[in-house]
mmCIF file of C-alpha atoms in Angstrom:
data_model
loop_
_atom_site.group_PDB
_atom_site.id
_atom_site.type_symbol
_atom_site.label_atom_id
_atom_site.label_comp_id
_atom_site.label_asym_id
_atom_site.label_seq_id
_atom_site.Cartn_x
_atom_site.Cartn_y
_atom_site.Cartn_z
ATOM 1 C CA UNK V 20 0.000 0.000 0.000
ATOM 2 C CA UNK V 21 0.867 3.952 -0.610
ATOM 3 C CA UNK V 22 0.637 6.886 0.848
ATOM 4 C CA UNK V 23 1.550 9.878 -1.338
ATOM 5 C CA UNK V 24 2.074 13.539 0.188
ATOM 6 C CA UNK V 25 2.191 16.693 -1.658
ATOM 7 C CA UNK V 26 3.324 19.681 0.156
ATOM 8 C CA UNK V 27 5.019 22.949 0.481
ATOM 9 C CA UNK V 28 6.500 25.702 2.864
ATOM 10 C CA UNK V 29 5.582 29.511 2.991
ATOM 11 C CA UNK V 30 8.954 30.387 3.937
ATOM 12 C CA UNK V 31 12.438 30.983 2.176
ATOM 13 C CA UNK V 32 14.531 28.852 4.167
ATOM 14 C CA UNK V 33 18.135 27.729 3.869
ATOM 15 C CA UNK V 34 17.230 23.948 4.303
ATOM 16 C CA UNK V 35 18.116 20.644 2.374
ATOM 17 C CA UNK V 36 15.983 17.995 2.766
ATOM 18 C CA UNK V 37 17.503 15.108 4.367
ATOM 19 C CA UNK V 38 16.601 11.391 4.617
ATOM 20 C CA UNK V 39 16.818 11.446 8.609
ATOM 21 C CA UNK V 40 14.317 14.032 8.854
ATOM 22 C CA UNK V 41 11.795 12.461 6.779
ATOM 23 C CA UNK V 42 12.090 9.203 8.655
ATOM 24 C CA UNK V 43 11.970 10.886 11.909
ATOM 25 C CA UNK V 44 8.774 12.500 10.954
ATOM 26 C CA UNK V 45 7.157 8.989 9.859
ATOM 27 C CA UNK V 46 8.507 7.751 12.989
ATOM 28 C CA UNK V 47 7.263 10.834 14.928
ATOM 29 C CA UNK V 48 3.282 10.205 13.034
ATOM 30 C CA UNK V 49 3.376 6.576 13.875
ATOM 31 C CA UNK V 50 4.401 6.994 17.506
ATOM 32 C CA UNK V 51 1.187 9.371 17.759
ATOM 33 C CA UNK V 52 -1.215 6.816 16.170
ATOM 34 C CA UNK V 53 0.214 4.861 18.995
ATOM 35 C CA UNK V 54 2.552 1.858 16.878
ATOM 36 C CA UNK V 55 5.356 2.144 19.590
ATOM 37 C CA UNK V 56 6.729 -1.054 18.641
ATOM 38 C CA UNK V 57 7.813 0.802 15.708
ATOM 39 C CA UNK V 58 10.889 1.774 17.660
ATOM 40 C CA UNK V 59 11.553 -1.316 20.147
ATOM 41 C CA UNK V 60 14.794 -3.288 19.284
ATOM 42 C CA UNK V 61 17.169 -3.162 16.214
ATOM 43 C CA UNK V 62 14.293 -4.574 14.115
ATOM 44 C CA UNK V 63 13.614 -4.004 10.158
ATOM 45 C CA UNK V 64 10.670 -1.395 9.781
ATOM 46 C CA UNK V 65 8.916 -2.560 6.772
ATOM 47 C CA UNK V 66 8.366 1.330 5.073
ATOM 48 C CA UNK V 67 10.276 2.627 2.269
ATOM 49 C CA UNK V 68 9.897 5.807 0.794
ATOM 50 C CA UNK V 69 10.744 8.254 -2.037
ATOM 51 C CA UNK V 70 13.266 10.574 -3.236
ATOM 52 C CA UNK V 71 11.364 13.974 -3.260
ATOM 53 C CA UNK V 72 10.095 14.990 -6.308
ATOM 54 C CA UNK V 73 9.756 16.575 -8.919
ATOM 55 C CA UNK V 74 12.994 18.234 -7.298
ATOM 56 C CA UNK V 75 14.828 18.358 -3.764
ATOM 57 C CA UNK V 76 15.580 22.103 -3.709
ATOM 58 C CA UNK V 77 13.563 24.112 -1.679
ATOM 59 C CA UNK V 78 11.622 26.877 -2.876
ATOM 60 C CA UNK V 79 8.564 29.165 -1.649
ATOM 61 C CA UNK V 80 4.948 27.917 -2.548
ATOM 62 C CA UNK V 81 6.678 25.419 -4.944
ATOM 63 C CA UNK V 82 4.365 21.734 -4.585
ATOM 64 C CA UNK V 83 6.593 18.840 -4.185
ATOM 65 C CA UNK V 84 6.002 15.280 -3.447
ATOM 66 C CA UNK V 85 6.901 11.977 -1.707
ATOM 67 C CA UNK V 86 5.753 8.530 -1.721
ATOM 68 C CA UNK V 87 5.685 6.347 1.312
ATOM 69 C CA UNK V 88 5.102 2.728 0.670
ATOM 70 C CA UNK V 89 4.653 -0.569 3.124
ATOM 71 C CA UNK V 90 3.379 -4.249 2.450
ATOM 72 C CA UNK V 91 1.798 -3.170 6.170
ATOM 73 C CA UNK V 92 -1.381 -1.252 5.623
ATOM 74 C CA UNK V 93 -1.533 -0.364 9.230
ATOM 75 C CA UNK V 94 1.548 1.826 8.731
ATOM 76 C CA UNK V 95 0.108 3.461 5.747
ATOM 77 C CA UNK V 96 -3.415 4.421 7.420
ATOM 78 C CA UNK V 97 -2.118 5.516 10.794
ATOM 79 C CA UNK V 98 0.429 7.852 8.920
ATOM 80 C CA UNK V 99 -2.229 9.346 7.055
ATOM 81 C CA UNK V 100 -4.364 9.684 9.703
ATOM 82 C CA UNK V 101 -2.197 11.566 11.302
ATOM 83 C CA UNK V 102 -1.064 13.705 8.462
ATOM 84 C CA UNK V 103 -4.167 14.268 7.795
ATOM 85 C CA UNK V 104 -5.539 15.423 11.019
ATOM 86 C CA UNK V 105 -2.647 17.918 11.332
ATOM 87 C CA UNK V 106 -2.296 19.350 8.280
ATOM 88 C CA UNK V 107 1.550 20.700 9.020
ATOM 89 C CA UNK V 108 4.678 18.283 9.672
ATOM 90 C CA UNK V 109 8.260 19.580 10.160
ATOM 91 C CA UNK V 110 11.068 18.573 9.127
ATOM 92 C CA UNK V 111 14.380 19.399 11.073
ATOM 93 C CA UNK V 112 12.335 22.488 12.634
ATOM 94 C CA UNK V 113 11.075 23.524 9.453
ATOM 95 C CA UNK V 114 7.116 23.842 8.873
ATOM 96 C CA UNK V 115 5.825 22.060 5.956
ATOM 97 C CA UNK V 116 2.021 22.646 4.853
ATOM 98 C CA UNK V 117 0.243 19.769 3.259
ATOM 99 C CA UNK V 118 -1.567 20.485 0.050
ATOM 100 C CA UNK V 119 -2.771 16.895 -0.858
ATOM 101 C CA UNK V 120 -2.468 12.979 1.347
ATOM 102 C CA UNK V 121 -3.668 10.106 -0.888
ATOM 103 C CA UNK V 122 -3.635 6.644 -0.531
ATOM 104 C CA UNK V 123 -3.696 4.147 -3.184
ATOM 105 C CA UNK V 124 -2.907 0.878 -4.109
ATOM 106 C CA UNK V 125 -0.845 -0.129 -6.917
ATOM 107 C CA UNK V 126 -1.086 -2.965 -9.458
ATOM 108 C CA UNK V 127 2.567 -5.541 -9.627
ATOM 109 C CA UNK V 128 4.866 -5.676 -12.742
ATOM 110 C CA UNK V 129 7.391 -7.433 -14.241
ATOM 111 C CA UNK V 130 9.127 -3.992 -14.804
ATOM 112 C CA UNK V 131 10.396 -1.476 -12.235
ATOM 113 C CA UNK V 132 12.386 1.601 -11.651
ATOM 114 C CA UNK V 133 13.729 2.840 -8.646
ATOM 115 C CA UNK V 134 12.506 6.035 -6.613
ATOM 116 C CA UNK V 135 15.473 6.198 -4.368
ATOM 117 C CA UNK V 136 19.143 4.950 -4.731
ATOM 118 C CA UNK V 137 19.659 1.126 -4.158
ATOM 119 C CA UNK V 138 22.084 0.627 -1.006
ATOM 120 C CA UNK V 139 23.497 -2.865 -0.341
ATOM 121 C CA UNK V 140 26.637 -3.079 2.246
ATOM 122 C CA UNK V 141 30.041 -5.094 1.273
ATOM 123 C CA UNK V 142 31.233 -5.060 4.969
ATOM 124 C CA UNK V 143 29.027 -3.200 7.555
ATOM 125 C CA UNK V 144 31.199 -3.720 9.688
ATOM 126 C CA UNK V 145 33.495 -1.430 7.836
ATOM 127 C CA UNK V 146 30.545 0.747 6.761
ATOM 128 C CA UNK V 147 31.411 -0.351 3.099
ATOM 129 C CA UNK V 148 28.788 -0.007 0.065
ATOM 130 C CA UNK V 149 28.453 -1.836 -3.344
ATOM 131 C CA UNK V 150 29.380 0.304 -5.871
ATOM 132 C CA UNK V 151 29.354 -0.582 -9.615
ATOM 133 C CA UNK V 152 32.191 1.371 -10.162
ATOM 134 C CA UNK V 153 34.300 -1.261 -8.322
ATOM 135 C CA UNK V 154 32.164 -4.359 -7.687
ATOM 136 C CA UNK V 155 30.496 -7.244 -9.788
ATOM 137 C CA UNK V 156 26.791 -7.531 -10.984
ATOM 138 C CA UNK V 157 26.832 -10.887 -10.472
ATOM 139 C CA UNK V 158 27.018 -9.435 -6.428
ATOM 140 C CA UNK V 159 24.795 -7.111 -6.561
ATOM 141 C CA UNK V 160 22.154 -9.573 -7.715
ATOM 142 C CA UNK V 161 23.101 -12.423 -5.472
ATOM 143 C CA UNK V 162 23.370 -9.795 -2.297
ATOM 144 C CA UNK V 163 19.803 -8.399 -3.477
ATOM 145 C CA UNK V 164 17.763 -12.102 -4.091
ATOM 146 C CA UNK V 165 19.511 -13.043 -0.688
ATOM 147 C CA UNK V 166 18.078 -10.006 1.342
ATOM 148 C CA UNK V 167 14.675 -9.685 -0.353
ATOM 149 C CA UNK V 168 14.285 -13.286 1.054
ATOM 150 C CA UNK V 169 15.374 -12.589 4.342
ATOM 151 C CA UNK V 170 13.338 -9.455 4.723
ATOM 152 C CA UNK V 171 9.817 -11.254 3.360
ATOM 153 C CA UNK V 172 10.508 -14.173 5.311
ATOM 154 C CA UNK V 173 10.932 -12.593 8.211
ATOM 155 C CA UNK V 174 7.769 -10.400 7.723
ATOM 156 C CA UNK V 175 5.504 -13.147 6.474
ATOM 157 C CA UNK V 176 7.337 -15.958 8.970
ATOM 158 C CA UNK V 177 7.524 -18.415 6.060
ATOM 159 C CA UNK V 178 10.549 -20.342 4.257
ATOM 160 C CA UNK V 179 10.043 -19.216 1.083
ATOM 161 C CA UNK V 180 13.133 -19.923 -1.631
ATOM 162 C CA UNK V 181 13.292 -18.860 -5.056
ATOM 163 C CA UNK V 182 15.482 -20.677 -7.414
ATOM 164 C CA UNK V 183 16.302 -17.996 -9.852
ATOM 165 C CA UNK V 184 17.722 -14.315 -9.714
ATOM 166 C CA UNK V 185 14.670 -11.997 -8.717
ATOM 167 C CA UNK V 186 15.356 -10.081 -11.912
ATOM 168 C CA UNK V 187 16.636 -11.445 -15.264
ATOM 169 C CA UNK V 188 17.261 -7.781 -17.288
ATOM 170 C CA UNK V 189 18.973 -4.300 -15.326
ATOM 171 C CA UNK V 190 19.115 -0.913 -17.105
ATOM 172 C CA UNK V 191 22.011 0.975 -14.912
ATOM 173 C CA UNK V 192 21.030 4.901 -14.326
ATOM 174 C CA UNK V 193 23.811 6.296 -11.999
ATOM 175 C CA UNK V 194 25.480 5.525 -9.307
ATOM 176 C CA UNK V 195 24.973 7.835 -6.157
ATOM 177 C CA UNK V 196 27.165 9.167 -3.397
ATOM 178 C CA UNK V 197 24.953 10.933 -0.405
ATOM 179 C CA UNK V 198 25.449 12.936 2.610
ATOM 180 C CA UNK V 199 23.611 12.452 5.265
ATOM 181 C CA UNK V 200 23.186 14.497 8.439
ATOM 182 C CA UNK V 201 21.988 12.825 11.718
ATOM 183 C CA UNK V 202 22.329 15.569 13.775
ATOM 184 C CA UNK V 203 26.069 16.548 14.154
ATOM 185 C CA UNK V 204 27.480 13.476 12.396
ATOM 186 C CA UNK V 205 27.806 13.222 8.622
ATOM 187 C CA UNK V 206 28.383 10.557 6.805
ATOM 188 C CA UNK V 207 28.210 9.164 2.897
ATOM 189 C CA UNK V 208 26.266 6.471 1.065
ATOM 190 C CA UNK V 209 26.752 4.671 -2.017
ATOM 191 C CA UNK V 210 23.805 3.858 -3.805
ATOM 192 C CA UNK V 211 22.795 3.094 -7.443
ATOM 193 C CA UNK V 212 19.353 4.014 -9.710
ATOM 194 C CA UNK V 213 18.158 1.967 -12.384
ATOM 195 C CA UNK V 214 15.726 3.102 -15.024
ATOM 196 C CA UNK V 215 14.730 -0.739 -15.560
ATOM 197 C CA UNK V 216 14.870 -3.934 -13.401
ATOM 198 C CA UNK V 217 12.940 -6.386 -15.605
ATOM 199 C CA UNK V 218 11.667 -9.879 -14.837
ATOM 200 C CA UNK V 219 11.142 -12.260 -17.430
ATOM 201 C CA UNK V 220 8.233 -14.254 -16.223
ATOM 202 C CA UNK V 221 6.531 -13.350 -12.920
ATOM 203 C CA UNK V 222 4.917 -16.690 -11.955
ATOM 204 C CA UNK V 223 1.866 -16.733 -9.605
ATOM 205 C CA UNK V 224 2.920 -18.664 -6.755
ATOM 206 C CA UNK V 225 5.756 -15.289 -6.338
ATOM 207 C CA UNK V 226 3.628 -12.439 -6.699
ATOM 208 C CA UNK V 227 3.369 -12.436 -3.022
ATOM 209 C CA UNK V 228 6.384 -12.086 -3.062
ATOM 210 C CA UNK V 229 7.135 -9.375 -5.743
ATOM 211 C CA UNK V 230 4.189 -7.195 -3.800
ATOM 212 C CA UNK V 231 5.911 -7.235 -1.156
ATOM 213 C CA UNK V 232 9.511 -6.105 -2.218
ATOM 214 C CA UNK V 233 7.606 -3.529 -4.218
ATOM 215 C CA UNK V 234 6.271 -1.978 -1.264
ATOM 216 C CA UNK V 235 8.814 -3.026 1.223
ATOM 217 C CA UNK V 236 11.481 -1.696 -1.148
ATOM 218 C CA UNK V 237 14.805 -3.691 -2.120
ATOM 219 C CA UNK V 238 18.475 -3.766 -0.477
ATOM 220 C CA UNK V 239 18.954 -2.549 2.709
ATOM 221 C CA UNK V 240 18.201 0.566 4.873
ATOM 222 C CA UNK V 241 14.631 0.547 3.202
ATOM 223 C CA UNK V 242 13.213 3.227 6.113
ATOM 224 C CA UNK V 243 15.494 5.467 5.751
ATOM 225 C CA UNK V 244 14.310 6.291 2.106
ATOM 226 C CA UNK V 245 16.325 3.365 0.018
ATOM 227 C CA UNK V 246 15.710 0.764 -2.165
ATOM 228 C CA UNK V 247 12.163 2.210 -2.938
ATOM 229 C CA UNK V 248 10.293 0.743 -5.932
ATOM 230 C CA UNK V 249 7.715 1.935 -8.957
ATOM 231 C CA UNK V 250 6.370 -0.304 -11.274
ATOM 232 C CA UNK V 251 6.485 0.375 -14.956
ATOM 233 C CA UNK V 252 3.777 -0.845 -17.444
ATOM 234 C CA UNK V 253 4.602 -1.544 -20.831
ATOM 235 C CA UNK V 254 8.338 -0.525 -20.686
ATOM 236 C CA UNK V 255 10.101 -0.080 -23.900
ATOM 237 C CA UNK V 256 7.531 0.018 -25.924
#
């Protein structure tokens, strides 16, 4: 399910938006709608959302947008609700006016593009990303099957195994290298877009399973605005 929120500021301010702040606001509307389990352990949230769009530089009465997807509709409603009710969210100590909220499903593809960079670690430990620049395909697909699994699993409690790589065609974009501010520590991330991630045949007994990394997103760090998914109908043609 989706939530998507146009919106817009009355001020000239010197601000960037920043993935941090946008998660701490979904965080902040889902701790109101009362889901405090939302922040108990070192658990995967199962949102994703956007990049803003149709551009991340702020500007006076200008409209822009995100989308905030989740396989869990309960997330999705109780952020709306509350985003809804208020009318306003900040971000960072900014005030941000809502112009639109609008849920909506979406129908599953065999063709996607990404909304947000793609982010999958080489060594956490080491706080090292894939980057195509320096690392195999043939990695990036292996390390993406193998944590799509793990996350759906995990949210579904099932064994599920698939025998084949979740997507048989990629058309590369960019690769990405963010900074991001949690408070008074900065740090990059390494990320890549891709205009097409294309599956051959999408078989019935896996579009469970293709809903849900379309709405929980794909790679890792999925909440804080990665790995987020649209699907494309009738690419190429």
């Amino acid at each position: 399910m989706r939530l998507k929120v146009t919106f817009y500021t009355k001020d000239d301010e010197n601000y960037e938006f920043n993935k941090y702040d946008i998660q701490g606001m979904i965080y902040s509307a889902l701790l109101d709608a009362g889901m405090t389990e939302i922040h108990a352990g070192n658990k995967i949230r199962f949102f994703c959302f956007s990049d803003i769009f149709p551009s991340n530089i702020l500007k006076k009465d200008f409209l822009f947008n995100f989308i905030i997807s989740s396989p869990d509709s309960n997330i999705i409603k109780n952020i709306y609700n509350i985003l809804d009710k208020n009318k306003i969210f900040y971000l960072s100590g900014y005030k941000f006016h809502i112009a639109e909220i609008k849920e909506f499903d979406i129908n599953i593809s065999k063709d996607f593009i990404t909304g947000s960079p793609v982010v999958l670690y080489l060594d956490n430990k080491k706080n090292k990303y894939f980057s195509i620049k320096d690392d195999s395909i043939a990695f990036f697909l292996r390390r993406l099957k193998e944590n799509a699994i793990k996350k759906f699993n995990l949210y579904y409690h099932e064994n599920i195994n698939i025998n084949h790589l979740i997507f048989d065609k990629l058309k590369f974009h960019r690769e990405v290298a963010l900074l991001l501010r949690k408070g008074k520590t900065s740090f990059n991330i390494i990320g890549t877009t891709w205009y097409n991630l294309h599956l051959n045949k999408l078989n019935r007994d896996e579009i469970k399973f293709y809903n849900f990394i379309m709405d929980a997103g794909i790679g890792e760090k999925n909440s804080l605005g990665f790995g987020f998914l649209n699907p494309v109908r009738n690419y190429g043609q």
